[in-house]
Short mmCIF file of C-alpha atoms and ligand atoms in Angstrom, two decimals:
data_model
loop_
_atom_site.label_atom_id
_atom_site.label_comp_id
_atom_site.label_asym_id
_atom_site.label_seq_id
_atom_site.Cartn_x
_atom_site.Cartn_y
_atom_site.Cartn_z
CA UNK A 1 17.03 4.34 -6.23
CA UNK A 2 19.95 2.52 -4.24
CA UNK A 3 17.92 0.46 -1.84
CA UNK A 4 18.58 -2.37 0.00
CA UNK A 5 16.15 -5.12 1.11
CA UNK A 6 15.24 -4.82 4.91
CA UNK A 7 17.01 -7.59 6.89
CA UNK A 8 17.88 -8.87 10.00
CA UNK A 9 20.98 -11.21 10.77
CA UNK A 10 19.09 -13.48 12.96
CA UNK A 11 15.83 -13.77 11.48
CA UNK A 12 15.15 -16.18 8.39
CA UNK A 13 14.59 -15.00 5.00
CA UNK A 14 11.21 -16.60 4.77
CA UNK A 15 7.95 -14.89 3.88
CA UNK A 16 6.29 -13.14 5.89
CA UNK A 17 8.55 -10.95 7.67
CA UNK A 18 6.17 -10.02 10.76
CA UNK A 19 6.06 -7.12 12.40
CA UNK A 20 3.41 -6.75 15.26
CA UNK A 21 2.70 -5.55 18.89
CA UNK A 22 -0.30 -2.84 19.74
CA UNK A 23 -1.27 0.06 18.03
CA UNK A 24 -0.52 2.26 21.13
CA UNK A 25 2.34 2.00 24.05
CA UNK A 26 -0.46 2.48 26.73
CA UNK A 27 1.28 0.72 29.85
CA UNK A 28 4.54 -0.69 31.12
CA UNK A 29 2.39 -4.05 31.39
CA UNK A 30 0.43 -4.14 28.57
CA UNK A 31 3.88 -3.61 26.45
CA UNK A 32 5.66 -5.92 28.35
CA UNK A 33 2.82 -8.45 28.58
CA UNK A 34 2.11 -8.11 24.79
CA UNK A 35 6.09 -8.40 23.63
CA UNK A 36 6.68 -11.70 25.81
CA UNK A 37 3.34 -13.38 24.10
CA UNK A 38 3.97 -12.20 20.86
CA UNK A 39 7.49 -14.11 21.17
CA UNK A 40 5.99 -16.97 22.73
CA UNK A 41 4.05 -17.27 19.51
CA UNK A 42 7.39 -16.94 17.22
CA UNK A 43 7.26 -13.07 16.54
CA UNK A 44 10.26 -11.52 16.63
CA UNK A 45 9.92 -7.85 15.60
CA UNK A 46 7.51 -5.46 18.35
CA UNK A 47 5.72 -2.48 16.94
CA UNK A 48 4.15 0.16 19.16
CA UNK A 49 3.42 3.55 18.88
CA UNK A 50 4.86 5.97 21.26
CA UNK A 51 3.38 9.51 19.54
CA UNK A 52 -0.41 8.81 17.84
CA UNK A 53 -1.93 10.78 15.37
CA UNK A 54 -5.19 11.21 16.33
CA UNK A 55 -8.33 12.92 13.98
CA UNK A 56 -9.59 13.94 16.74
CA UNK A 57 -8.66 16.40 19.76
CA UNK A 58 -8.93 14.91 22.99
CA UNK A 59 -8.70 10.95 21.94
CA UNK A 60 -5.52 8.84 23.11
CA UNK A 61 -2.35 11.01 21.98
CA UNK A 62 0.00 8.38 22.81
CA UNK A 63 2.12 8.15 26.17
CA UNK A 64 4.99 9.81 24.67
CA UNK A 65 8.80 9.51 25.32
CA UNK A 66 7.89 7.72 28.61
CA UNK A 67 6.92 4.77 26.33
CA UNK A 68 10.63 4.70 24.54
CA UNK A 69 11.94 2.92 28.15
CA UNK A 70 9.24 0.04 27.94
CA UNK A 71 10.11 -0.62 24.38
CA UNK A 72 13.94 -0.57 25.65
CA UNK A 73 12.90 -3.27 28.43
CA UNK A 74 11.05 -5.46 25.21
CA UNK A 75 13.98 -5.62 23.91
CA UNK A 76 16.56 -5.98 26.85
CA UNK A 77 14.00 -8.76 28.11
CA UNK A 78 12.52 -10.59 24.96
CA UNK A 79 15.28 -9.81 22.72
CA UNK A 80 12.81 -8.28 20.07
CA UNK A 81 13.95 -5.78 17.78
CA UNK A 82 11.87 -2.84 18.33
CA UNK A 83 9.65 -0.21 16.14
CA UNK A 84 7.71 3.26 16.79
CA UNK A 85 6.12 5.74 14.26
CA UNK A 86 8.08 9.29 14.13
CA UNK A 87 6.42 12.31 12.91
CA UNK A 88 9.05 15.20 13.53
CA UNK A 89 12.69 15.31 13.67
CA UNK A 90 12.31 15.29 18.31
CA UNK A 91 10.68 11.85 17.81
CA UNK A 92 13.77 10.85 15.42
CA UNK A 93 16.06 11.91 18.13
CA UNK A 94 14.53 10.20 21.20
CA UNK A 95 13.79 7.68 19.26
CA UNK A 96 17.57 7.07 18.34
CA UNK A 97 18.64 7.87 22.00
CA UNK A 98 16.31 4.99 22.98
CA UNK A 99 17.80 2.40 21.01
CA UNK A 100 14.95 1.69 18.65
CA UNK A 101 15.83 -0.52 15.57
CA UNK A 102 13.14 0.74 13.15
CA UNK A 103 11.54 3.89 12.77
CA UNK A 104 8.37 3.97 10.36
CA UNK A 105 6.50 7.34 9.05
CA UNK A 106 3.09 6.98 9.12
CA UNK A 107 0.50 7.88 6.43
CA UNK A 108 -0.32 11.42 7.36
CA UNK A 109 3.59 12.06 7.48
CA UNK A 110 4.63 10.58 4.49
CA UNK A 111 2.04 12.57 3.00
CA UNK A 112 4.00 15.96 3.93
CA UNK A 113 7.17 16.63 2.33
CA UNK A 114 8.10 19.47 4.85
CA UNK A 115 7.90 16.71 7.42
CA UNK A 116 8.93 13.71 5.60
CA UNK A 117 12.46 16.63 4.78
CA UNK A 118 13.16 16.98 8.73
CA UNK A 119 13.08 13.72 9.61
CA UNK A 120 15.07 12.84 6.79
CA UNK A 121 17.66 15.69 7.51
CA UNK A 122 17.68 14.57 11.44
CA UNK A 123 18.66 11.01 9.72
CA UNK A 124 21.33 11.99 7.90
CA UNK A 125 24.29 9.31 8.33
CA UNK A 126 22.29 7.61 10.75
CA UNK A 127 22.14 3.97 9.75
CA UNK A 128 18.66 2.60 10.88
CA UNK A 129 15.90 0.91 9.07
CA UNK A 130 12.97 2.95 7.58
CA UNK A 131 9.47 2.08 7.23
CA UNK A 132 7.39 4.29 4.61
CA UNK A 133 3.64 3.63 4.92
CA UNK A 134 1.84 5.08 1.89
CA UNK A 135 0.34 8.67 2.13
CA UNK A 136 -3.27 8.53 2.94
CA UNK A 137 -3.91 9.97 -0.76
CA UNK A 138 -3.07 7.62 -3.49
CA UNK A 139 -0.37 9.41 -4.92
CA UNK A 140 2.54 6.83 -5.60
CA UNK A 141 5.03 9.37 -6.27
CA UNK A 142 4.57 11.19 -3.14
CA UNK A 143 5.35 7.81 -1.49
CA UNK A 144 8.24 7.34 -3.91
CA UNK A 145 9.37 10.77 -3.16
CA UNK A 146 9.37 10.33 0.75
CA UNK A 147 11.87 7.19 0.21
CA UNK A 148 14.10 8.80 -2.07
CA UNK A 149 14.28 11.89 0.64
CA UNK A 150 15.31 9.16 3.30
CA UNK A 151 17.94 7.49 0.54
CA UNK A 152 19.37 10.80 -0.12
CA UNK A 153 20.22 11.32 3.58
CA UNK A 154 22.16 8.19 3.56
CA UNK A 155 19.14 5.65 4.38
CA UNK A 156 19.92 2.29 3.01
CA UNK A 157 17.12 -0.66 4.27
CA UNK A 158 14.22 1.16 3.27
CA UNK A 159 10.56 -0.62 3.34
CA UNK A 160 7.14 0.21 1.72
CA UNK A 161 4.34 -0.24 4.34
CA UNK A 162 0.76 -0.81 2.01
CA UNK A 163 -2.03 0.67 5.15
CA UNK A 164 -4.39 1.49 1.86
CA UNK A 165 -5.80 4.85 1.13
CA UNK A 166 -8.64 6.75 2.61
CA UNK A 167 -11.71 7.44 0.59
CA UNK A 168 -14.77 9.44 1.45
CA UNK A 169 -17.29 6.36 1.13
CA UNK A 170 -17.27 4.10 4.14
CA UNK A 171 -17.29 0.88 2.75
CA UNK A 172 -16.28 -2.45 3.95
CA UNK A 173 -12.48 -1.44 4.26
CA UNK A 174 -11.64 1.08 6.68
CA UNK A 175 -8.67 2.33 4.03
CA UNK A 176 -9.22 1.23 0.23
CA UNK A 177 -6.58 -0.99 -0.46
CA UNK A 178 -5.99 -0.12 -3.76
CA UNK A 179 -3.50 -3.16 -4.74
CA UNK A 180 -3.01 -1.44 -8.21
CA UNK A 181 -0.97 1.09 -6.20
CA UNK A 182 1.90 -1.01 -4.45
CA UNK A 183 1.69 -4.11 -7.12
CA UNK A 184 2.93 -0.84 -9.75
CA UNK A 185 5.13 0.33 -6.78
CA UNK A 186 7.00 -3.15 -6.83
CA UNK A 187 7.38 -2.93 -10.57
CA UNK A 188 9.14 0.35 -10.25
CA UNK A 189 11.49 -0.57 -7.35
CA UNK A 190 11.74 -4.46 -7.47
CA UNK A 191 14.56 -4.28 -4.83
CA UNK A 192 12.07 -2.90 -2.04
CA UNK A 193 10.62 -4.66 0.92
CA UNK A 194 7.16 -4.65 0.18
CA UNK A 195 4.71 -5.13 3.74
CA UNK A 196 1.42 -4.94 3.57
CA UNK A 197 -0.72 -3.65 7.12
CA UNK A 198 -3.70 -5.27 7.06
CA UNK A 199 -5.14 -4.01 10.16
CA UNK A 200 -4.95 -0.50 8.96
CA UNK A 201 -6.52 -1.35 5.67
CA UNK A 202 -9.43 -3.95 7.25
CA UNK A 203 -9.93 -1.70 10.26
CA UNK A 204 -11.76 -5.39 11.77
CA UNK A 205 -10.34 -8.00 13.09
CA UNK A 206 -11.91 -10.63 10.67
CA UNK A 207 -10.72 -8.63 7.44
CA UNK A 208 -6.80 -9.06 8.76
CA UNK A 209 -6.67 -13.08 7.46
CA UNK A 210 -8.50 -12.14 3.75
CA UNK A 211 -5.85 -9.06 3.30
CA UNK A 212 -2.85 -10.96 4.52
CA UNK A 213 -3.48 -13.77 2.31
CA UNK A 214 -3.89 -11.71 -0.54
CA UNK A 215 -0.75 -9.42 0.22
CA UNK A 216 1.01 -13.33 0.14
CA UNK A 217 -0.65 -14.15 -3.16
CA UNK A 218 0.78 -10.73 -4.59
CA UNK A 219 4.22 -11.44 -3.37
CA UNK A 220 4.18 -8.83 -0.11
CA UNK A 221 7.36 -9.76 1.40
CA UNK A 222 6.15 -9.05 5.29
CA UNK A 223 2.78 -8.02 7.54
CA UNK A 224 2.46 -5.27 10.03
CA UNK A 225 -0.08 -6.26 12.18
CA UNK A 226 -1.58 -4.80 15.44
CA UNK A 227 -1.49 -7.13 18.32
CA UNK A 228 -2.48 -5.72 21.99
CA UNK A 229 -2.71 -8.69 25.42
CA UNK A 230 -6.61 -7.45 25.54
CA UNK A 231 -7.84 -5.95 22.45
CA UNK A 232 -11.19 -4.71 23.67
CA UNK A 233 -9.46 -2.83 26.29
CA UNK A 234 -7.38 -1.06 23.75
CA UNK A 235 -7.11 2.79 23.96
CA UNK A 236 -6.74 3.25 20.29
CA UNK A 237 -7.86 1.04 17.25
CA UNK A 238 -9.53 -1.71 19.27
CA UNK A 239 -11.58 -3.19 16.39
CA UNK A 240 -8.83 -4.08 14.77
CA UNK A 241 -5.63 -5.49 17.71
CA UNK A 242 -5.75 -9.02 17.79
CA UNK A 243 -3.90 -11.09 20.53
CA UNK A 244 -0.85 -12.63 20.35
CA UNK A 245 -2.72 -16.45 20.05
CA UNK A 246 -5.22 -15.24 17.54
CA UNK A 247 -2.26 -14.06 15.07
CA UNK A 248 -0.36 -16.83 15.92
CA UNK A 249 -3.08 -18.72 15.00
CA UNK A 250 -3.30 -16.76 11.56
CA UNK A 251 0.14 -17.08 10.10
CA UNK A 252 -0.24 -20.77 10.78
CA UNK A 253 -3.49 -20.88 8.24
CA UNK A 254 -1.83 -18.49 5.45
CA UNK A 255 -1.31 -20.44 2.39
CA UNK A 256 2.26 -19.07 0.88
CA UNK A 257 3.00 -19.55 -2.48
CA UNK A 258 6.37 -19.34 -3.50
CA UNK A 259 6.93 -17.53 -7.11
CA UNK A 260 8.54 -20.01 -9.24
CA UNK A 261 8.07 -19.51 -13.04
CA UNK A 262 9.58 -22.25 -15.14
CA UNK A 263 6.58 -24.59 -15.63
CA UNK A 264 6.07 -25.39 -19.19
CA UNK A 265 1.92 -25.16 -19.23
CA UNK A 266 2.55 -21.76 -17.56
CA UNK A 267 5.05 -20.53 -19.97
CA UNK A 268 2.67 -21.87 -23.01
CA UNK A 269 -0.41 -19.87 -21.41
CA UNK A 270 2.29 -16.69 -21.11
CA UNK A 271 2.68 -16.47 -24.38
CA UNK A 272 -0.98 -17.00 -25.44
CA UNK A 273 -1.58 -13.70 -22.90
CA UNK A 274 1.15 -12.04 -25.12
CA UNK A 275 -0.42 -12.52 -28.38
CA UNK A 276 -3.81 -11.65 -27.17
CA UNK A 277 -2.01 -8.43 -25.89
CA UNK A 278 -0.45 -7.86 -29.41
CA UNK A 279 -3.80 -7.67 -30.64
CA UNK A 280 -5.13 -5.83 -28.60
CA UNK A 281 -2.74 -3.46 -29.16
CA UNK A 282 -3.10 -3.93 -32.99
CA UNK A 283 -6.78 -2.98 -32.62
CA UNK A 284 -6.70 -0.18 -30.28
CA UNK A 285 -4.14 1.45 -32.87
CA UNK A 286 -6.78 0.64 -35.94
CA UNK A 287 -9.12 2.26 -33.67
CA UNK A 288 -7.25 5.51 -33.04
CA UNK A 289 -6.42 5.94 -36.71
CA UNK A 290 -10.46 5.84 -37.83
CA UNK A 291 -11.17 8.20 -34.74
CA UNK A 292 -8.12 10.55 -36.51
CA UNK A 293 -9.79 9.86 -39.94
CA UNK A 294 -13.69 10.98 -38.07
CA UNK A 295 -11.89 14.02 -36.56
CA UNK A 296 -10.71 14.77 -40.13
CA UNK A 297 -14.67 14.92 -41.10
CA UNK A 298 -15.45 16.99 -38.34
CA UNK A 299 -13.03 19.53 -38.81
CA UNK A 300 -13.85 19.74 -42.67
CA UNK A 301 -17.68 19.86 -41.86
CA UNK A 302 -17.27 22.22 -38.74
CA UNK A 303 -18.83 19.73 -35.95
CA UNK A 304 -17.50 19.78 -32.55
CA UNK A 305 -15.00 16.63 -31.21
CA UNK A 306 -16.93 15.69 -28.42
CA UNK A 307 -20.40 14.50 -29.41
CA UNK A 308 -21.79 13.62 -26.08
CA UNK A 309 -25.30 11.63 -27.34
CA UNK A 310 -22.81 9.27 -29.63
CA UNK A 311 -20.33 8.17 -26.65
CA UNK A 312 -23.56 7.31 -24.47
CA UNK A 313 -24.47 5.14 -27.34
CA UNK A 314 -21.48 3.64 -27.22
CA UNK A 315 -21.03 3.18 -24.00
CA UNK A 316 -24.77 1.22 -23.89
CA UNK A 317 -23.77 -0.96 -26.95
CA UNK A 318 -20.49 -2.16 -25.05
CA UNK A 319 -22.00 -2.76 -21.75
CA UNK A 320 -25.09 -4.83 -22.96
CA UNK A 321 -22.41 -6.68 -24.99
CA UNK A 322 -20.08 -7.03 -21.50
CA UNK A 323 -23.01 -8.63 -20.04
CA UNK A 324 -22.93 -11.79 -22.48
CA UNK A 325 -18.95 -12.06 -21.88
CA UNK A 326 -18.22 -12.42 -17.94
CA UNK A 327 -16.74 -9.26 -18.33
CA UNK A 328 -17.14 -6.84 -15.25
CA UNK A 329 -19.56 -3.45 -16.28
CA UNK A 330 -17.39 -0.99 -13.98
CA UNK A 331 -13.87 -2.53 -15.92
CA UNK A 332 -15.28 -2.18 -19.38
CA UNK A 333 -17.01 1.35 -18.34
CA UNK A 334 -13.17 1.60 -17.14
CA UNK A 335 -11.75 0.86 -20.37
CA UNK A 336 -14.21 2.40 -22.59
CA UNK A 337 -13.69 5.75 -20.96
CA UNK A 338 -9.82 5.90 -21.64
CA UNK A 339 -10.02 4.95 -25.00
CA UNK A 340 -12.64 7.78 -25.67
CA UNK A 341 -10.03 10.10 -23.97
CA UNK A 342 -7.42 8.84 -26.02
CA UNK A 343 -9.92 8.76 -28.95
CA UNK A 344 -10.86 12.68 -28.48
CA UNK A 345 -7.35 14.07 -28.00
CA UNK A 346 -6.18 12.08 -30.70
CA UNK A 347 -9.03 14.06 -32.89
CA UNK A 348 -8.02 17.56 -30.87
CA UNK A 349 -4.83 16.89 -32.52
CA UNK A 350 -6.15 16.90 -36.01
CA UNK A 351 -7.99 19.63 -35.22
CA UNK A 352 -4.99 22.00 -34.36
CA UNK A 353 -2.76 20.56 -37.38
CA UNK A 354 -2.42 22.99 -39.98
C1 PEP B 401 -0.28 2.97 13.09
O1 PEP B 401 0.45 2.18 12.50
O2 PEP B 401 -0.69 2.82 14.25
C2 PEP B 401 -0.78 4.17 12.35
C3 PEP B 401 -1.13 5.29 12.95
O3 PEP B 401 -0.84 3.92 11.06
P1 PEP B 401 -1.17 4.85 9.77
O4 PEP B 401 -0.11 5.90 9.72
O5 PEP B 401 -1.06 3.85 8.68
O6 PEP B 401 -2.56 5.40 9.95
MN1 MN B 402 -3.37 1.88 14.76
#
């Protein structure tokens, strides 16, 4: 995919890029108010949302286009560049009347092709940046597959938003964040802006400084983060808006590492991960060719693959030995299980030859 990384000709390269600014447009003051202490404090891209999707009926549905004209007076008076969510191809066009620099799609969006089409199709030749959050599922490709929808209309600064993914449990995130999902997402399109919203994933206000620092230590190139004048009088998400100060306040105390690989001690300690990998490898194949050679047996002495009393046995034997190696039970159960899956289709396969 052809994408470019998301940049602005006035705003340095550093990391994080910061987006922030409320949840919800709810007022001409409390946008206005918000957007002139948020640039006080050094921010210098304004999110708000105009059209909210709510779970429920009858909670805050946003303000609607009305809200387009305050984010027009953030920027004519604070000079921010300016962001809203669009969920249909009518929010793309106001939106685009309105002057808006970036448009995002949020989770529940990106997680609709029929939608996610539209708004690509009302893009088409339109040259404005494009925020993807990931689809409330964890489906990578369907996230993949909303940004090449957007590229194919002509899209070219297109960025990943990471909000994590919802999961029945109700834990101590308010979405899973998952970091498997957009660390493999960077390894498949190294080009892309990567931003992580920590607000969306921590759902409190004390989770947003853990996540952010740990979107910096896994090279995240920017933060979305929800910043309202008086959080607790928010009309939507008010456990997790911050103000202006407190993220101020935030950034300051996030520790950024910048990726530089040359070192010599790291390079020797690469290479001892490499050969430990090799034989891993090595070993996993040794394994798979006895499991072939016990499906064999089986098949000659007419005994089923899957010999459910054995695996638990297994399964024991590795996890009392996990215990004595500072290895972590729910990884090795992790591990176990997808080499027994490999294991038993590997022996399947026997079975069905000849
Ligand atoms: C938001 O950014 O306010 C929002 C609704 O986010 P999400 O789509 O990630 O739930
Ligand atoms: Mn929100």
């Amino acid at each position: 995919m052809d994408i470019a990384p998301l940049s602005f000709p006035d705003i340095e390269k550093s990391r994080p890029l910061v987006l922030a600014g409320p949840c919800s447009a709810e007022t001409e003051e409390q946008v206005l108010e918000t957007a002139r202490r948020l640039v006080a404090c050094g921010i210098r891209i304004f999110r708000a949302g105009i059209w909210k999707p709510r779970t429920k009926p009858g909670s805050f549905e946003g303000v609607g286009k009305d809200g387009l004209k305050w984010l027009r007076e953030v920027k004519q008076e604070t000079g921010m560049y300016t962001s809203t969510e669009v969920a249909n191809a009518r929010h793309v066009n106001e939106a685009l009347k309105a002057g808006i620099d970036i448009l995002w799609l949020g989770a529940r969006t990106t997680a609709n092709p029929f939608v996610v089409q539209e708004i690509a199709d009302a893009l088409l030749g339109v040259e404005i940046k494009v925020l993807v959050k990931n689809p409330v599922n964890p489906d990578i490709e369907l996230w993949i597959g909303a940004m090449e929808r957007l590229q194919i209309s002509g899209i070219r600064q297109i960025a990943a938003v990471h909000r994590g993914f919802g999961s029945y449990e109700k834990g101590l995130f308010r979405n899973l964040p998952q970091w498997h999902i957009p660390i493999e997402l960077k390894r498949r399109l190294p080009g892309l802006t990567l931003i992580c919203d920590p607000s969306h994933i921590g759902g409190r206000s004390e989770l947003i400084l853990p996540i952010s620092q740990q979107a910096m230590d896994l090279g995240f190139d920017g933060l979305m983060i929800e910043s309202h004048f008086e959080p607790h009088n928010a009309l939507s998400d008010k456990e997790q808006q911050i103000t202006p100060e407190f993220l101020k306040n935030l950034l300051n105390s996030l520790v950024i590492r910048e990726t530089s690989d040359s070192s010599e001690s790291l390079n020797e300690l690469r290479r001892e991960i490499d050969e430990i990998d090799e034989r891993l490898l090595d070993l996993i194949s040794m394994r798979m060719s006895v499991a072939r050679e016990i499906g064999r047996y089986k098949k000659q002495n007419n005994m089923p693959v899957l010999q459910p009393k054995r695996y638990e046995h297994l399964v024991t034997e590795r996890l009392s030995q996990a215990l004595g190696l500072e290895l972590d039970e729910k990884f090795v159960e992790l591990i176990l299980e997808a080499i027994h899956e490999e294991s038993v289709r590997q022996q399947i396969a026997v079975f069905n030859k000849d």
